[in-house]
Amino acid sequence: MPPIKAKNFVVELNNLNAGKIVETSYSENLQPHQVLFKIDQFAFTSNNITYAIVGDKMGYWNFFPTQEGHGIIPVWGFANVAVSNHPDILPGQRFYGYYPMSSHLLVSAGKAASHGFIDVSPHRQGLAPVYNGYVNVTQDLLYHPQKEALHSLYAPLFQTSFLIDDLVADQAFFGATHIVLTSASSKTAQALAFLLALRKKQENLSINIIGLTSAKNTDFVQQLSWYDQVLTYDQITTLDAQQKHVIVDFTGNHQTQYRLQTHLQQQLVYNCLVGLTDWQHLQGTQTLPQPGDFFFAPTQMQKRVKDWGLNELKKRVAKVWHQFTTEVQPAVAIDKHQGSQALEQLYQEMLSGQVDPQKGHTVSLGG
């Protein structure tokens, strides 16, 4: 049999603007328990840019090793089994999970169950387990065949948002009455705003959910209806500095952090750092009064798995997930990108922050 040709989109670790397609090939003669996925489609969002920015610090480059000095940005999506040398994983089965920006992925499957398996390849040992699992769509509580694009776009972000909402609620919002979400149009912020609004309604809470966004995205954020108030970044000083605030920052923008911290001062009771949507402005000349707490979703997830059990956690996420997708579906148009050239163009647009928040982007490299 001829080798199976594959494509990988790689970026230079020292220059994220430099990306290119590298071709490789796989033999159908796999080692025992190896599985070759053909990646059908994956989502590409600002969250994936965050993976690249903190790739060294958080180990994201370690998931899919490639040529020296380069990395493959992880993405979330769906793939079908092309070839399997595992007795319990069959060609044609469809799995959701953490994939490279590639057309194929070779994994070494551990013990397989009906719901899926863990990639036990040597290079993935010691990495956060939440990223190493592949879920059989027939057993996935979140899965709906007509909502695959929304699943790829929002599911990993939604689980992060679920865990942030869980953390701040578990801490009684740190005594705050105002919850401010920066980059309010970003998908993780959208999901968190939905969850906070749902909790506020169900528990009759006296919290004010505030979205900070750019002027061009104000109309979109307002129409989502989950924010009690929508402000632009130049309106930060209109925040009520007499009230306690929690900040959930998805931008990473140094100046935004400085202005929030100096305006709110001691009334900023919890500063949760999540994303880097404005990754080009991470540095600044001013010293920040407080460093903030970087949120690492697997830590909170492991806590809740211990508290509730994995199955109960999955049920709780699934319950609110299906409510969220029903509400968000009318607000988001899905753009499907096919092939290497389309991916390269989308990647540059995403790096420059030019992507319309009303659009979601999925990619298929083929191969």
Short mmCIF file of N, CA, C and O in Angstrom, two decimals, residues 160-264:
data_model
loop_
_atom_site.label_atom_id
_atom_site.label_comp_id
_atom_site.label_asym_id
_atom_site.label_seq_id
_atom_site.Cartn_x
_atom_site.Cartn_y
_atom_site.Cartn_z
N THR A 160 -14.03 25.62 30.10
CA THR A 160 -13.23 26.59 30.85
C THR A 160 -14.14 27.60 31.55
O THR A 160 -13.97 27.90 32.74
N SER A 161 -15.12 28.11 30.81
CA SER A 161 -16.06 29.08 31.39
C SER A 161 -16.86 28.46 32.53
O SER A 161 -17.11 29.11 33.55
N PHE A 162 -17.28 27.21 32.35
CA PHE A 162 -18.01 26.50 33.40
C PHE A 162 -17.18 26.46 34.68
O PHE A 162 -17.69 26.68 35.78
N LEU A 163 -15.90 26.17 34.53
CA LEU A 163 -15.03 26.04 35.70
C LEU A 163 -14.72 27.40 36.34
O LEU A 163 -14.57 27.49 37.56
N ILE A 164 -14.64 28.46 35.53
CA ILE A 164 -14.46 29.81 36.11
C ILE A 164 -15.71 30.19 36.89
O ILE A 164 -15.63 30.67 38.03
N ASP A 165 -16.87 30.01 36.28
CA ASP A 165 -18.13 30.29 36.96
C ASP A 165 -18.24 29.50 38.26
O ASP A 165 -18.63 30.03 39.30
N ASP A 166 -17.85 28.24 38.20
CA ASP A 166 -17.88 27.38 39.38
C ASP A 166 -16.93 27.89 40.47
O ASP A 166 -17.29 27.92 41.66
N LEU A 167 -15.75 28.31 40.06
CA LEU A 167 -14.77 28.81 41.03
C LEU A 167 -15.26 30.06 41.73
O LEU A 167 -15.23 30.15 42.97
N VAL A 168 -15.69 31.06 40.96
CA VAL A 168 -16.08 32.33 41.60
C VAL A 168 -17.35 32.17 42.42
O VAL A 168 -17.50 32.79 43.48
N ALA A 169 -18.27 31.32 41.95
CA ALA A 169 -19.50 31.09 42.73
C ALA A 169 -19.18 30.34 44.02
O ALA A 169 -19.77 30.62 45.08
N ASP A 170 -18.25 29.40 43.93
CA ASP A 170 -17.85 28.63 45.12
C ASP A 170 -17.22 29.54 46.17
O ASP A 170 -17.29 29.24 47.37
N GLN A 171 -16.64 30.63 45.72
CA GLN A 171 -16.04 31.61 46.63
C GLN A 171 -16.98 32.79 46.92
O GLN A 171 -16.54 33.85 47.37
N ALA A 172 -18.28 32.57 46.64
CA ALA A 172 -19.29 33.61 46.87
C ALA A 172 -18.90 34.92 46.18
O ALA A 172 -19.10 36.00 46.72
N PHE A 173 -18.32 34.76 44.97
CA PHE A 173 -17.88 35.90 44.16
C PHE A 173 -16.90 36.80 44.90
O PHE A 173 -16.79 37.98 44.60
N PHE A 174 -16.22 36.23 45.88
CA PHE A 174 -15.21 36.96 46.66
C PHE A 174 -15.80 38.21 47.31
O PHE A 174 -15.10 39.18 47.57
N GLY A 175 -17.11 38.17 47.54
CA GLY A 175 -17.78 39.31 48.15
C GLY A 175 -18.12 40.43 47.19
O GLY A 175 -18.61 41.47 47.60
N ALA A 176 -17.87 40.20 45.90
CA ALA A 176 -18.09 41.26 44.91
C ALA A 176 -19.54 41.31 44.45
O ALA A 176 -20.25 40.30 44.45
N THR A 177 -19.95 42.49 44.03
CA THR A 177 -21.28 42.68 43.43
C THR A 177 -21.20 42.93 41.94
O THR A 177 -22.21 42.90 41.25
N HIS A 178 -19.99 43.19 41.44
CA HIS A 178 -19.79 43.49 40.02
C HIS A 178 -18.76 42.52 39.44
O HIS A 178 -17.66 42.37 39.99
N ILE A 179 -19.13 41.89 38.34
CA ILE A 179 -18.25 40.94 37.65
C ILE A 179 -17.96 41.51 36.26
O ILE A 179 -18.89 41.68 35.45
N VAL A 180 -16.70 41.83 36.00
CA VAL A 180 -16.33 42.46 34.74
C VAL A 180 -15.59 41.46 33.86
O VAL A 180 -14.60 40.86 34.29
N LEU A 181 -16.07 41.29 32.64
CA LEU A 181 -15.44 40.40 31.66
C LEU A 181 -14.84 41.25 30.55
O LEU A 181 -15.57 41.98 29.86
N THR A 182 -13.53 41.21 30.39
CA THR A 182 -12.91 41.90 29.27
C THR A 182 -13.04 41.04 28.02
O THR A 182 -13.38 39.86 28.09
N SER A 183 -12.76 41.64 26.87
CA SER A 183 -12.93 40.94 25.59
C SER A 183 -14.29 40.24 25.57
O SER A 183 -14.41 39.05 25.27
N ALA A 184 -15.31 41.01 25.89
CA ALA A 184 -16.65 40.45 26.12
C ALA A 184 -17.24 39.75 24.90
O ALA A 184 -18.17 38.96 25.05
N SER A 185 -16.69 40.02 23.72
CA SER A 185 -17.20 39.36 22.51
C SER A 185 -16.53 38.02 22.25
O SER A 185 -16.98 37.26 21.40
N SER A 186 -15.44 37.72 22.98
CA SER A 186 -14.73 36.47 22.74
C SER A 186 -15.60 35.29 23.17
O SER A 186 -16.48 35.42 24.01
N LYS A 187 -15.34 34.14 22.60
CA LYS A 187 -16.23 33.01 22.82
C LYS A 187 -16.21 32.51 24.25
O LYS A 187 -17.23 32.09 24.79
N THR A 188 -15.04 32.56 24.90
CA THR A 188 -14.98 32.13 26.29
C THR A 188 -15.75 33.10 27.18
O THR A 188 -16.44 32.69 28.11
N ALA A 189 -15.65 34.39 26.87
CA ALA A 189 -16.40 35.39 27.63
C ALA A 189 -17.90 35.24 27.40
O ALA A 189 -18.70 35.38 28.32
N GLN A 190 -18.28 34.97 26.15
CA GLN A 190 -19.70 34.75 25.86
C GLN A 190 -20.27 33.63 26.73
O GLN A 190 -21.33 33.76 27.34
N ALA A 191 -19.54 32.51 26.77
CA ALA A 191 -20.02 31.36 27.53
C ALA A 191 -20.09 31.68 29.02
O ALA A 191 -21.05 31.30 29.71
N LEU A 192 -19.08 32.40 29.52
CA LEU A 192 -19.07 32.75 30.94
C LEU A 192 -20.22 33.71 31.26
O LEU A 192 -20.89 33.57 32.29
N ALA A 193 -20.46 34.68 30.38
CA ALA A 193 -21.57 35.62 30.60
C ALA A 193 -22.90 34.87 30.65
O ALA A 193 -23.76 35.15 31.50
N PHE A 194 -23.07 33.91 29.74
CA PHE A 194 -24.29 33.09 29.75
C PHE A 194 -24.44 32.36 31.08
O PHE A 194 -25.52 32.36 31.68
N LEU A 195 -23.36 31.73 31.54
CA LEU A 195 -23.43 30.95 32.78
C LEU A 195 -23.69 31.83 33.99
O LEU A 195 -24.47 31.47 34.89
N LEU A 196 -23.03 32.99 34.04
CA LEU A 196 -23.27 33.91 35.14
C LEU A 196 -24.71 34.42 35.14
O LEU A 196 -25.35 34.51 36.20
N ALA A 197 -25.22 34.75 33.94
CA ALA A 197 -26.60 35.24 33.84
C ALA A 197 -27.59 34.16 34.25
O ALA A 197 -28.60 34.44 34.91
N LEU A 198 -27.30 32.92 33.85
CA LEU A 198 -28.17 31.80 34.23
C LEU A 198 -28.15 31.60 35.75
O LEU A 198 -29.21 31.43 36.38
N ARG A 199 -26.98 31.63 36.34
CA ARG A 199 -26.85 31.46 37.79
C ARG A 199 -27.55 32.62 38.52
O ARG A 199 -28.23 32.40 39.54
N LYS A 200 -27.37 33.82 38.00
CA LYS A 200 -28.00 35.00 38.62
C LYS A 200 -29.52 34.83 38.66
O LYS A 200 -30.16 35.09 39.69
N LYS A 201 -30.07 34.35 37.56
CA LYS A 201 -31.52 34.16 37.47
C LYS A 201 -31.99 33.04 38.39
O LYS A 201 -32.96 33.19 39.14
N GLN A 202 -31.30 31.90 38.34
CA GLN A 202 -31.73 30.73 39.09
C GLN A 202 -31.58 30.92 40.59
O GLN A 202 -32.40 30.41 41.37
N GLU A 203 -30.54 31.65 41.01
CA GLU A 203 -30.26 31.81 42.43
C GLU A 203 -30.66 33.18 42.96
O GLU A 203 -30.40 33.49 44.13
N ASN A 204 -31.24 33.99 42.08
CA ASN A 204 -31.70 35.33 42.47
C ASN A 204 -30.58 36.13 43.11
O ASN A 204 -30.71 36.70 44.20
N LEU A 205 -29.44 36.20 42.41
CA LEU A 205 -28.25 36.86 42.93
C LEU A 205 -28.25 38.36 42.62
O LEU A 205 -28.76 38.79 41.59
N SER A 206 -27.64 39.10 43.50
CA SER A 206 -27.49 40.54 43.28
C SER A 206 -26.09 40.82 42.74
O SER A 206 -25.24 41.39 43.43
N ILE A 207 -25.85 40.38 41.53
CA ILE A 207 -24.57 40.66 40.88
C ILE A 207 -24.84 41.40 39.57
O ILE A 207 -25.90 41.24 38.96
N ASN A 208 -23.88 42.20 39.18
CA ASN A 208 -23.97 42.99 37.95
C ASN A 208 -22.91 42.47 36.98
O ASN A 208 -21.71 42.54 37.28
N ILE A 209 -23.33 41.95 35.85
CA ILE A 209 -22.41 41.35 34.88
C ILE A 209 -22.09 42.40 33.82
O ILE A 209 -22.97 42.85 33.08
N ILE A 210 -20.82 42.80 33.76
CA ILE A 210 -20.40 43.90 32.89
C ILE A 210 -19.44 43.38 31.83
O ILE A 210 -18.47 42.69 32.14
N GLY A 211 -19.72 43.72 30.59
CA GLY A 211 -18.84 43.36 29.49
C GLY A 211 -18.03 44.55 29.01
O GLY A 211 -18.59 45.62 28.74
N LEU A 212 -16.70 44.37 28.93
CA LEU A 212 -15.82 45.39 28.33
C LEU A 212 -15.46 44.93 26.93
O LEU A 212 -15.01 43.80 26.74
N THR A 213 -15.63 45.82 25.97
CA THR A 213 -15.36 45.44 24.58
C THR A 213 -14.94 46.67 23.78
O THR A 213 -14.97 47.80 24.28
N SER A 214 -14.52 46.43 22.56
CA SER A 214 -14.18 47.54 21.67
C SER A 214 -15.45 48.17 21.12
O SER A 214 -16.51 47.53 21.10
N ALA A 215 -15.33 49.39 20.65
CA ALA A 215 -16.50 50.10 20.14
C ALA A 215 -17.15 49.36 18.99
O ALA A 215 -18.39 49.29 18.88
N LYS A 216 -16.32 48.73 18.13
CA LYS A 216 -16.88 48.06 16.95
C LYS A 216 -17.66 46.80 17.29
O LYS A 216 -18.48 46.34 16.49
N ASN A 217 -17.43 46.25 18.49
CA ASN A 217 -18.12 45.03 18.89
C ASN A 217 -19.26 45.27 19.87
O ASN A 217 -19.92 44.32 20.30
N THR A 218 -19.51 46.53 20.20
CA THR A 218 -20.50 46.85 21.23
C THR A 218 -21.89 46.32 20.87
O THR A 218 -22.57 45.71 21.71
N ASP A 219 -22.33 46.55 19.65
CA ASP A 219 -23.67 46.12 19.25
C ASP A 219 -23.83 44.61 19.36
O ASP A 219 -24.85 44.11 19.84
N PHE A 220 -22.81 43.89 18.92
CA PHE A 220 -22.87 42.43 19.00
C PHE A 220 -22.98 41.97 20.44
O PHE A 220 -23.80 41.11 20.78
N VAL A 221 -22.16 42.53 21.33
CA VAL A 221 -22.16 42.10 22.73
C VAL A 221 -23.50 42.43 23.38
O VAL A 221 -24.04 41.63 24.16
N GLN A 222 -24.06 43.59 23.07
CA GLN A 222 -25.34 43.97 23.66
C GLN A 222 -26.46 43.04 23.23
O GLN A 222 -27.33 42.69 24.03
N GLN A 223 -26.42 42.59 21.98
CA GLN A 223 -27.50 41.74 21.50
C GLN A 223 -27.47 40.33 22.11
O GLN A 223 -28.46 39.60 22.06
N LEU A 224 -26.34 39.96 22.73
CA LEU A 224 -26.27 38.66 23.38
C LEU A 224 -27.19 38.58 24.59
O LEU A 224 -27.60 37.49 24.98
N SER A 225 -27.46 39.72 25.21
CA SER A 225 -28.44 39.87 26.30
C SER A 225 -28.02 39.25 27.64
O SER A 225 -28.79 39.24 28.59
N TRP A 226 -26.79 38.74 27.74
CA TRP A 226 -26.34 38.13 29.00
C TRP A 226 -25.64 39.15 29.90
O TRP A 226 -25.49 38.90 31.10
N TYR A 227 -25.21 40.25 29.34
CA TYR A 227 -24.54 41.29 30.13
C TYR A 227 -25.56 42.30 30.63
O TYR A 227 -26.45 42.73 29.88
N ASP A 228 -25.41 42.70 31.89
CA ASP A 228 -26.28 43.75 32.42
C ASP A 228 -25.85 45.11 31.91
O ASP A 228 -26.67 46.03 31.81
N GLN A 229 -24.57 45.24 31.59
CA GLN A 229 -24.03 46.51 31.12
C GLN A 229 -22.88 46.23 30.17
O GLN A 229 -22.09 45.31 30.40
N VAL A 230 -22.77 47.00 29.10
CA VAL A 230 -21.68 46.85 28.14
C VAL A 230 -20.95 48.18 28.04
O VAL A 230 -21.57 49.22 27.76
N LEU A 231 -19.64 48.15 28.29
CA LEU A 231 -18.82 49.37 28.25
C LEU A 231 -17.68 49.16 27.26
O LEU A 231 -17.21 48.04 27.05
N THR A 232 -17.21 50.26 26.68
CA THR A 232 -16.01 50.20 25.88
C THR A 232 -14.80 50.44 26.78
O THR A 232 -14.94 50.91 27.92
N TYR A 233 -13.62 50.13 26.28
CA TYR A 233 -12.43 50.22 27.12
C TYR A 233 -12.14 51.64 27.60
O TYR A 233 -11.57 51.84 28.67
N ASP A 234 -12.57 52.64 26.82
CA ASP A 234 -12.33 54.01 27.26
C ASP A 234 -13.34 54.47 28.32
O ASP A 234 -13.29 55.61 28.79
N GLN A 235 -14.25 53.56 28.71
CA GLN A 235 -15.22 53.87 29.76
C GLN A 235 -14.90 53.17 31.09
O GLN A 235 -15.73 53.11 31.98
N ILE A 236 -13.70 52.64 31.20
CA ILE A 236 -13.32 51.92 32.42
C ILE A 236 -13.51 52.77 33.67
O ILE A 236 -13.96 52.28 34.72
N THR A 237 -13.21 54.05 33.57
CA THR A 237 -13.31 54.91 34.76
C THR A 237 -14.75 55.18 35.18
O THR A 237 -14.98 55.80 36.22
N THR A 238 -15.73 54.72 34.39
CA THR A 238 -17.13 54.85 34.82
C THR A 238 -17.56 53.69 35.71
O THR A 238 -18.67 53.73 36.26
N LEU A 239 -16.72 52.68 35.87
CA LEU A 239 -17.02 51.60 36.81
C LEU A 239 -17.12 52.18 38.22
O LEU A 239 -16.35 53.06 38.60
N ASP A 240 -18.05 51.69 39.00
CA ASP A 240 -18.29 52.21 40.34
C ASP A 240 -17.20 51.73 41.30
O ASP A 240 -17.22 50.60 41.79
N ALA A 241 -16.25 52.58 41.56
CA ALA A 241 -15.09 52.23 42.39
C ALA A 241 -15.43 52.15 43.87
O ALA A 241 -14.55 51.91 44.70
N GLN A 242 -16.70 52.34 44.22
CA GLN A 242 -17.13 52.15 45.61
C GLN A 242 -17.62 50.73 45.86
O GLN A 242 -17.91 50.35 46.99
N GLN A 243 -17.72 49.93 44.78
CA GLN A 243 -18.24 48.57 44.88
C GLN A 243 -17.12 47.56 44.62
O GLN A 243 -16.20 47.81 43.85
N LYS A 244 -17.23 46.41 45.25
CA LYS A 244 -16.25 45.34 45.05
C LYS A 244 -16.44 44.70 43.68
O LYS A 244 -17.56 44.42 43.26
N HIS A 245 -15.30 44.46 42.99
CA HIS A 245 -15.33 43.92 41.64
C HIS A 245 -14.48 42.65 41.53
O HIS A 245 -13.41 42.55 42.14
N VAL A 246 -14.95 41.73 40.72
CA VAL A 246 -14.14 40.63 40.20
C VAL A 246 -13.88 40.93 38.73
O VAL A 246 -14.80 41.30 37.99
N ILE A 247 -12.62 40.81 38.31
CA ILE A 247 -12.26 40.97 36.90
C ILE A 247 -11.90 39.60 36.34
O ILE A 247 -11.11 38.86 36.93
N VAL A 248 -12.49 39.26 35.22
CA VAL A 248 -12.07 38.08 34.47
C VAL A 248 -11.52 38.60 33.14
O VAL A 248 -12.28 39.09 32.30
N ASP A 249 -10.21 38.54 33.00
CA ASP A 249 -9.53 39.19 31.89
C ASP A 249 -9.17 38.18 30.80
O ASP A 249 -8.36 37.28 31.01
N PHE A 250 -9.77 38.37 29.63
CA PHE A 250 -9.48 37.51 28.49
C PHE A 250 -8.54 38.18 27.49
O PHE A 250 -8.21 37.59 26.47
N THR A 251 -8.10 39.42 27.76
CA THR A 251 -7.31 40.15 26.77
C THR A 251 -5.80 39.99 26.98
O THR A 251 -5.05 39.89 26.02
N GLY A 252 -5.36 40.05 28.23
CA GLY A 252 -3.92 40.10 28.49
C GLY A 252 -3.32 41.48 28.25
O GLY A 252 -2.11 41.66 28.39
N ASN A 253 -4.15 42.44 27.88
CA ASN A 253 -3.67 43.79 27.57
C ASN A 253 -3.17 44.48 28.85
O ASN A 253 -3.92 44.66 29.80
N HIS A 254 -1.89 44.85 28.84
CA HIS A 254 -1.27 45.43 30.02
C HIS A 254 -1.94 46.75 30.41
O HIS A 254 -2.19 47.00 31.60
N GLN A 255 -2.20 47.59 29.44
CA GLN A 255 -2.79 48.90 29.72
C GLN A 255 -4.19 48.75 30.31
O GLN A 255 -4.57 49.49 31.23
N THR A 256 -4.97 47.80 29.77
CA THR A 256 -6.31 47.56 30.30
C THR A 256 -6.22 47.12 31.76
O THR A 256 -6.96 47.61 32.62
N GLN A 257 -5.30 46.21 32.04
CA GLN A 257 -5.11 45.76 33.42
C GLN A 257 -4.71 46.93 34.32
O GLN A 257 -5.23 47.07 35.44
N TYR A 258 -3.80 47.75 33.84
CA TYR A 258 -3.32 48.89 34.66
C TYR A 258 -4.47 49.85 34.98
O TYR A 258 -4.63 50.28 36.13
N ARG A 259 -5.28 50.14 33.99
CA ARG A 259 -6.38 51.09 34.19
C ARG A 259 -7.43 50.51 35.12
O ARG A 259 -7.98 51.22 35.99
N LEU A 260 -7.73 49.22 34.99
CA LEU A 260 -8.69 48.58 35.89
C LEU A 260 -8.17 48.57 37.33
O LEU A 260 -8.89 48.89 38.27
N GLN A 261 -6.91 48.20 37.48
CA GLN A 261 -6.34 48.07 38.82
C GLN A 261 -6.21 49.42 39.52
O GLN A 261 -6.50 49.55 40.71
N THR A 262 -5.76 50.42 38.80
CA THR A 262 -5.57 51.74 39.43
C THR A 262 -6.90 52.42 39.69
O THR A 262 -7.03 53.22 40.63
N HIS A 263 -7.91 52.13 38.87
CA HIS A 263 -9.23 52.73 39.10
C HIS A 263 -9.95 52.05 40.27
O HIS A 263 -10.48 52.74 41.16
N LEU A 264 -9.94 50.75 40.30
CA LEU A 264 -10.69 50.02 41.33
C LEU A 264 -9.91 49.88 42.63
O LEU A 264 -10.50 49.76 43.70
#
